[in-house]
Amino acid sequence: MQLNPHYAELNESYLFSTIAHKVADYQKAHPDADIIRLGIGDVTLPLAASVTRAMHDAVEEQAHKETFHGYIPSEQGYGFLREAIRDYYADHGVTLDLSEIFISDGAKSDLGNLLDLFSQDNTVLVPDPVYPVYVDDNVMAGRKILYLPANAENNFLPMPDAAPHADIVYLCSPNNPTGATYTVEQLKAWVRWAKQNDALILFDAAYECFVTEPGLARSIYEVEGAKEVAVEVCSFSKIAGFTGTRCGYTVVPQDIRQGNLSLNKMWLRRQTTKFNGVAYVVQRGAAAVFTPEGMREIRENLDYYRKNAAVIAQALDEMGIWYCGGKNSPYIWLRCPNQMDSWAFFDWLLENANVVGTPGEGFGACGQGYFRLTAFGDADRTKEAAQRIKAALAKL
Ligand code: PLP
């Protein structure tokens, strides 16, 4: 037996445990402090009523011999859910074939599992800062990783003119942690680059539901020809609060081929071998998201988070703090005042406002000097946090 030596190359993920320790220490020293947490990217509103109703009904079906569902007929997902996703994309002008949609237990699993399909010799290009999972997935596999700096100069939206050659590039839009969102025009340049470099784009659309401004992309497939070079990973976690319920989907187009290998067929083969599908009850709940009633309820929830983002953004505007995100994203990415580094600002904010956020450097070296606040909190607590942040900044 030989262990995978690449696990020793992983950086320990100290970010959220360090935050938890710092907050616990502060609370111990200040037992009366009323700490508001705007750090973690988890949702707080419950599942929509349509979703839980559909899940209750599905549980009832599972309780009777006549309506019971055993193994899922297709590991790729039930037709009713894949059809609903196909129609959702059609509403945004994107045509998908049902065979291109694969239901999963969430974006995180697929982001890791998809790498099974690519040679270990591939070089990957990862924006910095970004969702840390992309880096760790590739370190575990022993792949060479190049970084693509995202910074204030490129509005945290790195473009391919500054990109080295790579075989796989990760694009996350709307971005975690910066909230920056590519336009369809900007993604055209990435699709062109992928074709020129014989590269694949792994497009993470987990936050697409937050896009409201015209011209911004909700899917990479809004770009013509993207189906030849891009796989899109998406999730019910943020659109419908499925972080604990677990459901997502990945689009693997039929047009991505090399010699006689088809990426779609490879993924189907991989999934049918290593995955037995997502629970019937969960798939029923996910499908309810796309009913008119479900969509109405979900929009209300998204608006709730959007209002939180606007409250935080307004406080920062009033105090003259630079930030991006918050409009088409639940994340607000701010430049730490007085040239504080990310952890110094974390400590300062905890001390002076009793508010917890996430230091930007936890998402990559280029995140140094920046800070992420999330709009996923309770509305009243977010208002209170915004007031406290303003009051603290005023004294700086
Ligand atoms: N992709 C991004 C960019 C995320 O921020 C997250 C979770 O925060 C995920 C994927 C994971 O989504 P899921 O809950 O579907 O695994």
XYZ file of N, CA, C and O in Angstrom, residues 126-256:
524
model
N -6.187 28.717 -12.222
C -7.180 29.027 -11.194
C -7.098 30.518 -10.850
O -6.007 31.015 -10.540
N -8.210 31.223 -10.916
C -8.178 32.633 -10.516
C -7.807 32.759 -9.035
O -8.052 31.855 -8.249
N -7.212 33.877 -8.700
C -6.817 34.141 -7.310
C -7.270 35.553 -6.984
O -6.836 36.477 -7.650
N -8.183 35.743 -6.030
C -8.764 34.775 -5.091
C -9.963 34.043 -5.702
O -10.602 34.553 -6.608
N -10.265 32.869 -5.124
C -11.440 32.111 -5.555
C -11.787 31.047 -4.510
O -11.007 30.779 -3.580
N -12.955 30.440 -4.708
C -13.434 29.305 -3.903
C -12.284 28.286 -3.767
O -11.832 27.733 -4.774
N -11.789 28.034 -2.557
C -10.538 27.287 -2.386
C -10.566 25.828 -2.850
O -9.517 25.225 -3.054
N -11.755 25.281 -3.055
C -11.896 23.867 -3.419
C -11.185 23.538 -4.747
O -10.634 22.448 -4.909
N -11.196 24.476 -5.700
C -10.588 24.195 -7.020
C -9.109 23.840 -6.856
O -8.602 22.933 -7.511
N -8.426 24.593 -6.013
C -6.996 24.364 -5.815
C -6.793 23.010 -5.138
O -6.020 22.168 -5.614
N -7.505 22.774 -4.053
C -7.291 21.533 -3.292
C -7.601 20.294 -4.129
O -6.891 19.292 -4.050
N -8.674 20.347 -4.935
C -9.012 19.195 -5.794
C -7.826 18.828 -6.677
O -7.549 17.649 -6.906
N -7.147 19.839 -7.194
C -6.048 19.576 -8.133
C -4.742 19.241 -7.431
O -3.943 18.467 -7.958
N -4.543 19.791 -6.233
C -3.361 19.401 -5.444
C -3.473 17.911 -5.121
O -2.517 17.152 -5.271
N -4.645 17.471 -4.710
C -4.851 16.051 -4.366
C -4.505 15.143 -5.545
O -4.028 14.021 -5.360
N -4.788 15.631 -6.758
C -4.540 14.815 -7.948
C -3.117 15.002 -8.474
O -2.725 14.332 -9.425
N -2.368 15.916 -7.870
C -0.978 16.115 -8.282
C -0.826 16.904 -9.565
O 0.173 16.773 -10.269
N -1.842 17.729 -9.887
C -1.728 18.524 -11.123
C -0.978 19.829 -10.891
O -1.001 20.386 -9.792
N -0.366 20.319 -11.984
C 0.313 21.612 -11.915
C -0.749 22.721 -11.935
O -1.657 22.699 -12.776
N -0.611 23.672 -11.006
C -1.600 24.749 -10.902
C -0.930 26.083 -11.200
O 0.126 26.399 -10.637
N -1.540 26.858 -12.088
C -1.090 28.233 -12.329
C -2.177 29.160 -11.804
O -3.360 28.799 -11.805
N -1.768 30.342 -11.383
C -2.747 31.263 -10.814
C -2.942 32.471 -11.729
O -2.000 32.949 -12.374
N -4.161 32.945 -11.726
C -4.530 34.072 -12.566
C -4.969 35.207 -11.635
O -6.042 35.116 -11.019
N -4.131 36.251 -11.497
C -4.454 37.266 -10.496
C -5.730 38.046 -10.832
O -5.902 38.532 -11.948
N -6.609 38.124 -9.847
C -7.786 38.990 -9.938
C -7.536 40.121 -8.952
O -7.198 39.874 -7.792
N -7.670 41.346 -9.436
C -7.357 42.479 -8.556
C -8.174 43.701 -8.973
O -8.960 43.641 -9.935
N -7.971 44.794 -8.240
C -8.767 45.991 -8.523
C -8.526 46.480 -9.951
O -9.431 47.014 -10.595
N -7.299 46.257 -10.473
C -6.987 46.739 -11.833
C -7.851 46.033 -12.883
O -8.267 46.641 -13.859
N -8.096 44.735 -12.691
C -8.968 44.059 -13.676
C -10.390 43.859 -13.119
O -11.122 42.980 -13.587
N -10.767 44.700 -12.158
C -12.108 44.637 -11.551
C -12.437 43.234 -11.037
O -13.585 42.805 -11.046
N -11.402 42.526 -10.621
C -11.544 41.161 -10.105
C -12.143 40.213 -11.144
O -12.691 39.175 -10.803
N -11.994 40.585 -12.417
C -12.454 39.722 -13.512
C -11.292 39.512 -14.476
O -11.184 40.191 -15.503
N -10.370 38.605 -14.154
C -9.218 38.412 -15.029
C -9.648 37.946 -16.416
O -10.592 37.167 -16.544
N -8.931 38.460 -17.415
C -9.265 38.141 -18.803
C -8.142 37.298 -19.410
O -7.012 37.304 -18.931
N -8.439 36.605 -20.507
C -7.458 35.657 -21.042
C -6.231 36.313 -21.653
O -5.218 35.632 -21.830
N -6.291 37.613 -21.973
C -5.090 38.222 -22.576
C -3.906 38.145 -21.613
O -2.747 38.162 -22.031
N -4.210 38.029 -20.310
C -3.113 37.928 -19.335
C -2.868 36.480 -18.915
O -2.092 36.212 -18.001
N -3.528 35.538 -19.605
C -3.464 34.138 -19.135
C -2.352 33.356 -19.819
O -2.169 33.464 -21.028
N -1.629 32.541 -19.047
C -0.654 31.641 -19.664
C -1.388 30.469 -20.333
O -2.594 30.305 -20.133
N -0.665 29.659 -21.084
C -1.305 28.463 -21.643
C -1.686 27.524 -20.483
O -0.925 27.343 -19.537
N -2.864 26.967 -20.579
C -3.282 25.947 -19.596
C -4.269 25.023 -20.291
O -4.785 25.346 -21.370
N -4.525 23.871 -19.681
C -5.433 22.895 -20.295
C -6.849 22.995 -19.736
O -7.821 22.645 -20.393
N -6.930 23.423 -18.479
C -8.241 23.557 -17.827
C -8.246 24.895 -17.097
O -7.277 25.222 -16.402
N -9.309 25.674 -17.266
C -9.414 26.922 -16.493
C -10.726 26.900 -15.715
O -11.753 26.449 -16.222
N -10.655 27.354 -14.487
C -11.861 27.503 -13.656
C -12.340 28.938 -13.755
O -11.558 29.873 -13.542
N -13.616 29.114 -14.054
C -14.205 30.448 -13.979
C -15.402 30.347 -13.046
O -16.228 29.437 -13.186
N -15.477 31.264 -12.099
C -16.573 31.266 -11.133
C -17.252 32.628 -11.224
O -16.652 33.638 -10.880
N -18.493 32.638 -11.722
C -19.172 33.913 -11.946
C -20.673 33.731 -11.761
O -21.253 32.854 -12.403
N -21.304 34.565 -10.904
C -20.756 35.518 -9.949
C -19.751 34.824 -9.023
O -19.964 33.696 -8.620
N -18.720 35.573 -8.714
C -17.573 34.970 -8.049
C -17.744 34.870 -6.533
O -18.276 35.762 -5.896
N -17.266 33.764 -6.013
C -17.028 33.644 -4.577
C -15.503 33.699 -4.421
O -14.828 32.848 -4.992
N -14.942 34.672 -3.756
C -15.537 35.591 -2.784
C -15.849 37.006 -3.286
O -16.442 37.781 -2.557
N -15.473 37.383 -4.514
C -15.475 38.818 -4.845
C -16.836 39.345 -5.298
O -17.037 40.556 -5.343
N -17.731 38.448 -5.702
C -19.025 38.902 -6.217
C -18.937 39.445 -7.632
O -19.952 39.780 -8.243
N -17.715 39.561 -8.178
C -17.564 40.094 -9.532
C -18.185 39.118 -10.532
O -18.105 37.899 -10.358
N -18.811 39.667 -11.573
C -19.587 38.841 -12.507
C -19.220 39.193 -13.945
O -19.231 40.370 -14.312
N -18.902 38.192 -14.734
C -18.523 38.413 -16.134
C -19.742 38.780 -16.981
O -20.842 38.264 -16.765
N -19.495 39.633 -17.985
C -20.515 39.878 -18.996
C -20.417 38.760 -20.029
O -19.399 38.060 -20.116
N -21.463 38.638 -20.844
C -21.432 37.653 -21.929
C -20.264 37.999 -22.863
O -19.542 37.107 -23.320
N -20.048 39.300 -23.109
C -18.946 39.724 -23.992
C -17.608 39.246 -23.448
O -16.758 38.766 -24.194
N -17.394 39.406 -22.160
C -16.110 38.982 -21.568
C -15.940 37.458 -21.684
O -14.843 36.970 -21.953
N -17.027 36.740 -21.500
C -16.917 35.273 -21.595
C -16.636 34.811 -23.021
O -16.030 33.761 -23.230
N -17.047 35.653 -23.992
C -16.727 35.306 -25.391
C -15.214 35.191 -25.545
O -14.713 34.308 -26.236
N -14.489 36.107 -24.900
C -13.020 36.074 -24.997
C -12.474 34.804 -24.371
O -11.512 34.218 -24.873
N -13.082 34.340 -23.284
C -12.621 33.105 -22.645
C -12.906 31.882 -23.528
O -12.101 30.955 -23.598
N -14.054 31.888 -24.180
C -14.387 30.757 -25.062
C -13.394 30.725 -26.233
O -12.887 29.665 -26.607
N -13.076 31.919 -26.760
C -12.089 32.001 -27.851
C -10.740 31.454 -27.375
O -10.089 30.663 -28.038
N -10.337 31.885 -26.193
C -9.055 31.434 -25.619
C -9.039 29.910 -25.464
O -8.061 29.250 -25.801
N -10.153 29.353 -24.978
C -10.206 27.897 -24.763
C -10.044 27.170 -26.088
O -9.334 26.163 -26.176
N -10.677 27.705 -27.132
C -10.561 27.051 -28.447
C -9.124 27.141 -28.954
O -8.574 26.161 -29.450
N -8.518 28.327 -28.785
C -7.134 28.499 -29.266
C -6.154 27.613 -28.503
O -5.154 27.159 -29.043
N -6.434 27.389 -27.234
C -5.506 26.630 -26.380
C -5.893 25.159 -26.239
O -5.287 24.445 -25.443
N -6.931 24.742 -26.967
C -7.422 23.380 -26.836
C -7.688 23.071 -25.349
O -7.315 22.024 -24.827
N -8.284 24.045 -24.688
C -8.488 23.951 -23.234
C -9.967 23.766 -22.895
O -10.840 23.978 -23.746
N -10.220 23.384 -21.660
C -11.590 23.227 -21.186
C -11.879 24.277 -20.115
O -11.031 24.529 -19.250
N -13.070 24.862 -20.175
C -13.505 25.798 -19.125
C -14.411 25.041 -18.160
O -15.385 24.413 -18.586
N -14.065 25.087 -16.869
C -14.990 24.576 -15.847
C -15.685 25.795 -15.271
O -15.066 26.582 -14.549
N -16.940 25.971 -15.643
C -17.663 27.193 -15.275
C -18.553 26.909 -14.069
O -19.455 26.069 -14.137
N -18.291 27.602 -12.978
C -19.061 27.407 -11.745
C -20.123 28.496 -11.666
O -19.814 29.669 -11.447
N -21.379 28.070 -11.872
C -22.492 29.022 -11.925
C -23.339 28.956 -10.647
O -24.521 29.293 -10.662
N -22.722 28.552 -9.538
C -23.484 28.324 -8.296
C -24.298 29.552 -7.853
O -25.310 29.410 -7.176
N -23.844 30.755 -8.258
C -24.535 31.975 -7.810
C -25.305 32.659 -8.933
O -25.660 33.830 -8.827
N -25.570 31.927 -10.046
C -26.221 32.552 -11.208
C -27.555 33.212 -10.857
O -27.939 34.194 -11.461
N -28.244 32.651 -9.861
C -29.568 33.178 -9.516
C -29.516 34.614 -9.010
O -30.542 35.297 -8.970
N -28.338 35.096 -8.625
C -28.237 36.465 -8.110
C -28.038 37.504 -9.217
O -28.077 38.694 -8.959
N -27.821 37.028 -10.449
C -27.566 37.972 -11.546
C -28.861 38.702 -11.904
O -29.886 38.071 -12.153
N -28.792 40.024 -11.892
C -29.979 40.798 -12.272
C -29.675 41.799 -13.383
O -30.548 42.132 -14.165
N -28.423 42.271 -13.463
C -28.137 43.342 -14.420
C -28.028 42.780 -15.837
O -27.447 41.712 -16.051
N -28.572 43.534 -16.811
C -28.506 43.050 -18.194
C -27.067 42.997 -18.698
O -26.221 43.776 -18.254
N -26.808 42.054 -19.576
C -25.460 41.943 -20.158
C -24.575 40.977 -19.406
O -23.584 40.489 -19.938
N -24.925 40.719 -18.133
C -24.125 39.768 -17.345
C -24.609 38.338 -17.645
O -25.798 38.105 -17.849
N -23.657 37.409 -17.636
C -24.006 36.027 -17.999
C -24.528 35.250 -16.800
O -24.007 35.369 -15.701
N -25.555 34.443 -17.046
C -26.012 33.496 -16.016
C -25.474 32.113 -16.328
O -25.455 31.239 -15.466
N -25.076 31.935 -17.564
C -24.541 30.635 -18.002
C -23.483 30.910 -19.063
O -23.639 31.824 -19.868
N -22.429 30.096 -19.063
C -21.399 30.264 -20.106
C -21.982 29.932 -21.476
O -21.506 30.417 -22.501
N -23.069 29.151 -21.485
C -23.647 28.754 -22.774
C -24.411 29.899 -23.448
O -24.930 29.723 -24.545
N -24.481 31.055 -22.785
C -25.012 32.230 -23.477
C -24.040 32.676 -24.564
O -24.386 33.478 -25.421
N -22.808 32.169 -24.495
C -21.818 32.465 -25.529
C -21.904 31.386 -26.604
O -21.835 30.191 -26.299
N -22.042 31.822 -27.841
C -22.113 30.859 -28.939
C -20.818 30.038 -29.010
O -19.727 30.611 -28.873
N -20.956 28.772 -29.200
C -19.771 27.920 -29.334
C -19.226 27.420 -28.006
O -18.307 26.593 -27.978
N -19.795 27.918 -26.880
C -19.269 27.506 -25.562
C -19.476 26.015 -25.316
O -18.726 25.397 -24.554
N -20.477 25.450 -25.984
C -20.739 24.018 -25.751
C -19.616 23.124 -26.268
O -19.574 21.952 -25.942
N -18.707 23.704 -27.052
C -17.573 22.893 -27.535
C -16.434 22.870 -26.526
O -15.519 22.048 -26.646
N -16.458 23.803 -25.550
C -15.282 23.925 -24.669
C -15.607 24.085 -23.177
O -14.682 24.234 -22.375
N -16.880 24.068 -22.799
C -17.177 24.379 -21.392
C -18.124 23.374 -20.744
O -19.117 22.956 -21.346
N -17.782 23.034 -19.516
C -18.670 22.258 -18.648
C -19.185 23.237 -17.589
O -18.417 24.059 -17.090
N -20.479 23.171 -17.283
C -21.030 24.113 -16.295
C -21.549 23.344 -15.077
O -22.328 22.401 -15.217
N -21.102 23.795 -13.919
C -21.512 23.164 -12.662
C -22.438 24.136 -11.932
O -22.143 25.326 -11.847
N -23.564 23.629 -11.456
C -24.493 24.527 -10.752
C -25.111 23.793 -9.563
O -24.870 22.606 -9.352
N -25.903 24.516 -8.803
C -26.305 23.998 -7.505
C -27.655 24.565 -7.086
O -28.012 25.680 -7.476
N -28.386 23.800 -6.277
C -29.607 24.338 -5.665
C -29.320 24.994 -4.314
O -30.226 25.467 -3.645
N -28.039 24.985 -3.912
C -27.701 25.480 -2.571
C -28.063 26.944 -2.385
O -28.663 27.321 -1.378
N -27.690 27.778 -3.350
C -27.873 29.218 -3.151
C -29.203 29.680 -3.717
O -29.857 30.545 -3.143
N -29.649 29.098 -4.814
C -30.933 29.528 -5.399
C -32.092 29.132 -4.489
O -33.070 29.853 -4.375
N -31.978 27.987 -3.814
C -33.148 27.481 -3.104
C -32.826 26.975 -1.695
O -33.630 26.264 -1.098
N -31.660 27.344 -1.184
C -31.341 27.006 0.203
C -31.096 25.523 0.443
O -31.369 25.003 1.532
N -30.555 24.819 -0.543
C -30.332 23.376 -0.417
C -28.974 23.028 0.195
O -28.490 21.911 0.019
N -28.357 23.953 0.924
C -27.010 23.659 1.435
C -27.009 22.406 2.318
O -26.046 21.648 2.306
N -28.096 22.204 3.043
C -28.178 21.014 3.888
C -29.002 19.898 3.265
O -29.010 18.771 3.761
N -29.711 20.181 2.203
C -30.584 19.183 1.565
C -29.834 18.441 0.463
O -30.072 17.266 0.217
N -28.911 19.129 -0.182
C -27.946 18.602 -1.155
C -28.552 18.219 -2.500
O -29.115 17.130 -2.672
N -28.436 19.108 -3.442
C -28.740 18.782 -4.830
C -28.069 19.813 -5.739
O -27.998 21.000 -5.395
N -27.562 19.356 -6.845
C -26.957 20.246 -7.833
C -27.042 19.591 -9.194
O -27.708 18.562 -9.351
N -26.424 20.214 -10.168
C -26.408 19.594 -11.497
C -25.214 20.099 -12.283
O -24.678 21.173 -12.007
N -24.829 19.277 -13.254
C -23.708 19.635 -14.122
C -24.133 19.418 -15.556
O -24.819 18.442 -15.860
N -23.750 20.373 -16.392
C -24.038 20.247 -17.822
C -22.750 19.834 -18.524
O -21.747 20.551 -18.461
N -22.776 18.665 -19.135
C -21.626 18.197 -19.923
C -22.112 18.079 -21.373
O -22.835 17.136 -21.716
N -21.755 19.060 -22.204
C -22.300 19.087 -23.573
C -21.826 17.903 -24.409
O -20.751 17.343 -24.170
N -22.639 17.591 -25.403
C -22.295 16.495 -26.326
C -21.153 16.896 -27.251
O -20.516 16.036 -27.845
N -20.900 18.216 -27.374
C -19.949 18.677 -28.401
C -18.489 18.603 -27.977
O -17.610 18.944 -28.760
N -18.206 18.209 -26.728
C -16.801 18.180 -26.304
C -16.240 16.785 -26.579
O -16.624 15.805 -25.935
